Amino acid sequence: MGATGYAGFELAKLLLLHPHTATPLFLSREAAAQPLESYYPEIAGGESYPLEPFSWQLLKARGIDVLFLATPHELSRELVPEALAKGLRVVDLSGAWRLKEAANRAVYGFEEDQDAAVAAELDRTAVYGLPELHREQIRDAKLVANPGCYATSVIVALTPLMRSGLVDTTRGVVCDCKSGVSGAGKKPTQKTHFVEAADNFFGILGDWTSPHRRDPGTGGTTCRRPYLCSTFAADSTRHSFDDLFRANQARYCERN
């Protein structure tokens, strides 16, 4: 669900080419939507991929057992408990279930959950969907909460350094991150219009210091100082480029 978005279409292409999956059922939140190839002509010329209106009855009738959600955070937060209650396994590409602590999830501005106890249990049991680190847990997970672009690029780069003892955990880590404009999603905003984004470089959410000292991807390694992460949007369509700085025993910064 959500195949017309940027992340959703990348997922659609992976599923269409995967040797062990049938042709996916592409779902739309709209009652009447054009086929997927009308949004992305690069897949036109062969089979047509209709977008069908989402309903639980349709999923049951088609025998769907895995639901991929490339939907807004708040919609994923609403749909996942019901999907799991109906026996589906879910892979969620939004930020709805990534963060374990309520204080960290506050950035998304979620409304109160319909069933707070169920939501709390899902927050606790959702598997962080980074296969480089959690492949075995993902295999049997009922709910996989995929990481975002900044988190993926930082964790994959930082984890081997942390595990190898190359980071002075008494001094913390600085992650300087830049993402392409597509990371903001397909819905246009003032900052993502061409005139605003072209030849520009601007901060996203400002600089922030991680309120949690234990990163989901560091395998339990804890910094005694917080991670400092600065996030920026660059004037490119898609990429994620990070500089990671660590303080070594000689007390100067070295870039990795």
PDB file of N, CA, C and O in Angstrom, residues 77 81 97 102 105 111-124:
ATOM      1  N   ARG A  77       0.349   3.982  11.918  1.00  0.00           N
ATOM      2  CA  ARG A  77       0.080   3.816  13.346  1.00  0.00           C
ATOM      3  C   ARG A  77      -1.348   3.309  13.564  1.00  0.00           C
ATOM      4  O   ARG A  77      -1.618   2.528  14.483  1.00  0.00           O
ATOM      5  N   PRO A  81      -2.127  -2.236  14.070  1.00  0.00           N
ATOM      6  CA  PRO A  81      -2.758  -3.123  15.066  1.00  0.00           C
ATOM      7  C   PRO A  81      -3.866  -3.987  14.472  1.00  0.00           C
ATOM      8  O   PRO A  81      -3.959  -5.185  14.785  1.00  0.00           O
ATOM      9  N   TRP A  97       6.471   2.931  14.029  1.00  0.00           N
ATOM     10  CA  TRP A  97       6.801   1.907  15.026  1.00  0.00           C
ATOM     11  C   TRP A  97       8.295   1.748  15.235  1.00  0.00           C
ATOM     12  O   TRP A  97       8.748   0.789  15.853  1.00  0.00           O
ATOM     13  N   ALA A 102       8.363   6.771  24.069  1.00  0.00           N
ATOM     14  CA  ALA A 102       7.318   7.743  23.707  1.00  0.00           C
ATOM     15  C   ALA A 102       7.892   9.140  23.507  1.00  0.00           C
ATOM     16  O   ALA A 102       7.438   9.891  22.635  1.00  0.00           O
ATOM     17  N   ARG A 105       9.133   9.355  20.026  1.00  0.00           N
ATOM     18  CA  ARG A 105       8.057   9.333  19.020  1.00  0.00           C
ATOM     19  C   ARG A 105       7.292  10.645  18.962  1.00  0.00           C
ATOM     20  O   ARG A 105       6.558  10.897  18.004  1.00  0.00           O
ATOM     21  N   GLU A 111      -1.631  11.151  17.516  1.00  0.00           N
ATOM     22  CA  GLU A 111      -2.744  11.260  18.446  1.00  0.00           C
ATOM     23  C   GLU A 111      -2.773  10.029  19.343  1.00  0.00           C
ATOM     24  O   GLU A 111      -2.048   9.050  19.123  1.00  0.00           O
ATOM     25  N   GLU A 112      -3.624  10.049  20.341  1.00  0.00           N
ATOM     26  CA  GLU A 112      -3.693   8.932  21.279  1.00  0.00           C
ATOM     27  C   GLU A 112      -4.112   7.655  20.553  1.00  0.00           C
ATOM     28  O   GLU A 112      -5.033   7.652  19.730  1.00  0.00           O
ATOM     29  N   ASP A 113      -3.426   6.548  20.849  1.00  0.00           N
ATOM     30  CA  ASP A 113      -3.738   5.275  20.215  1.00  0.00           C
ATOM     31  C   ASP A 113      -5.109   4.785  20.651  1.00  0.00           C
ATOM     32  O   ASP A 113      -5.528   4.985  21.794  1.00  0.00           O
ATOM     33  N   GLN A 114      -5.813   4.099  19.746  1.00  0.00           N
ATOM     34  CA  GLN A 114      -7.135   3.575  20.073  1.00  0.00           C
ATOM     35  C   GLN A 114      -7.064   2.553  21.199  1.00  0.00           C
ATOM     36  O   GLN A 114      -7.944   2.507  22.057  1.00  0.00           O
ATOM     37  N   ASP A 115      -6.038   1.722  21.189  1.00  0.00           N
ATOM     38  CA  ASP A 115      -5.819   0.758  22.270  1.00  0.00           C
ATOM     39  C   ASP A 115      -4.387   0.937  22.746  1.00  0.00           C
ATOM     40  O   ASP A 115      -3.452   0.412  22.136  1.00  0.00           O
ATOM     41  N   ALA A 116      -4.222   1.666  23.831  1.00  0.00           N
ATOM     42  CA  ALA A 116      -2.885   2.030  24.298  1.00  0.00           C
ATOM     43  C   ALA A 116      -2.069   0.801  24.683  1.00  0.00           C
ATOM     44  O   ALA A 116      -0.853   0.750  24.454  1.00  0.00           O
ATOM     45  N   ALA A 117      -2.711  -0.204  25.259  1.00  0.00           N
ATOM     46  CA  ALA A 117      -1.989  -1.404  25.683  1.00  0.00           C
ATOM     47  C   ALA A 117      -1.446  -2.173  24.484  1.00  0.00           C
ATOM     48  O   ALA A 117      -0.299  -2.638  24.486  1.00  0.00           O
ATOM     49  N   VAL A 118      -2.270  -2.324  23.449  1.00  0.00           N
ATOM     50  CA  VAL A 118      -1.829  -3.016  22.238  1.00  0.00           C
ATOM     51  C   VAL A 118      -0.697  -2.245  21.575  1.00  0.00           C
ATOM     52  O   VAL A 118       0.320  -2.828  21.159  1.00  0.00           O
ATOM     53  N   ALA A 119      -0.837  -0.934  21.471  1.00  0.00           N
ATOM     54  CA  ALA A 119       0.200  -0.116  20.847  1.00  0.00           C
ATOM     55  C   ALA A 119       1.511  -0.205  21.610  1.00  0.00           C
ATOM     56  O   ALA A 119       2.587  -0.300  21.019  1.00  0.00           O
ATOM     57  N   ALA A 120       1.432  -0.192  22.939  1.00  0.00           N
ATOM     58  CA  ALA A 120       2.638  -0.294  23.748  1.00  0.00           C
ATOM     59  C   ALA A 120       3.348  -1.618  23.528  1.00  0.00           C
ATOM     60  O   ALA A 120       4.583  -1.679  23.464  1.00  0.00           O
ATOM     61  N   GLU A 121       2.583  -2.692  23.391  1.00  0.00           N
ATOM     62  CA  GLU A 121       3.183  -4.004  23.150  1.00  0.00           C
ATOM     63  C   GLU A 121       3.825  -4.056  21.767  1.00  0.00           C
ATOM     64  O   GLU A 121       4.912  -4.628  21.603  1.00  0.00           O
ATOM     65  N   LEU A 122       3.202  -3.439  20.776  1.00  0.00           N
ATOM     66  CA  LEU A 122       3.783  -3.412  19.437  1.00  0.00           C
ATOM     67  C   LEU A 122       5.035  -2.546  19.395  1.00  0.00           C
ATOM     68  O   LEU A 122       6.009  -2.881  18.700  1.00  0.00           O
ATOM     69  N   ASP A 123       5.016  -1.438  20.122  1.00  0.00           N
ATOM     70  CA  ASP A 123       6.231  -0.620  20.228  1.00  0.00           C
ATOM     71  C   ASP A 123       7.379  -1.449  20.784  1.00  0.00           C
ATOM     72  O   ASP A 123       8.530  -1.325  20.354  1.00  0.00           O
ATOM     73  N   ARG A 124       7.069  -2.314  21.736  1.00  0.00           N
ATOM     74  CA  ARG A 124       8.103  -3.119  22.400  1.00  0.00           C
ATOM     75  C   ARG A 124       8.609  -4.244  21.507  1.00  0.00           C
ATOM     76  O   ARG A 124       9.807  -4.540  21.485  1.00  0.00           O
TER      77      ARG A 124
END
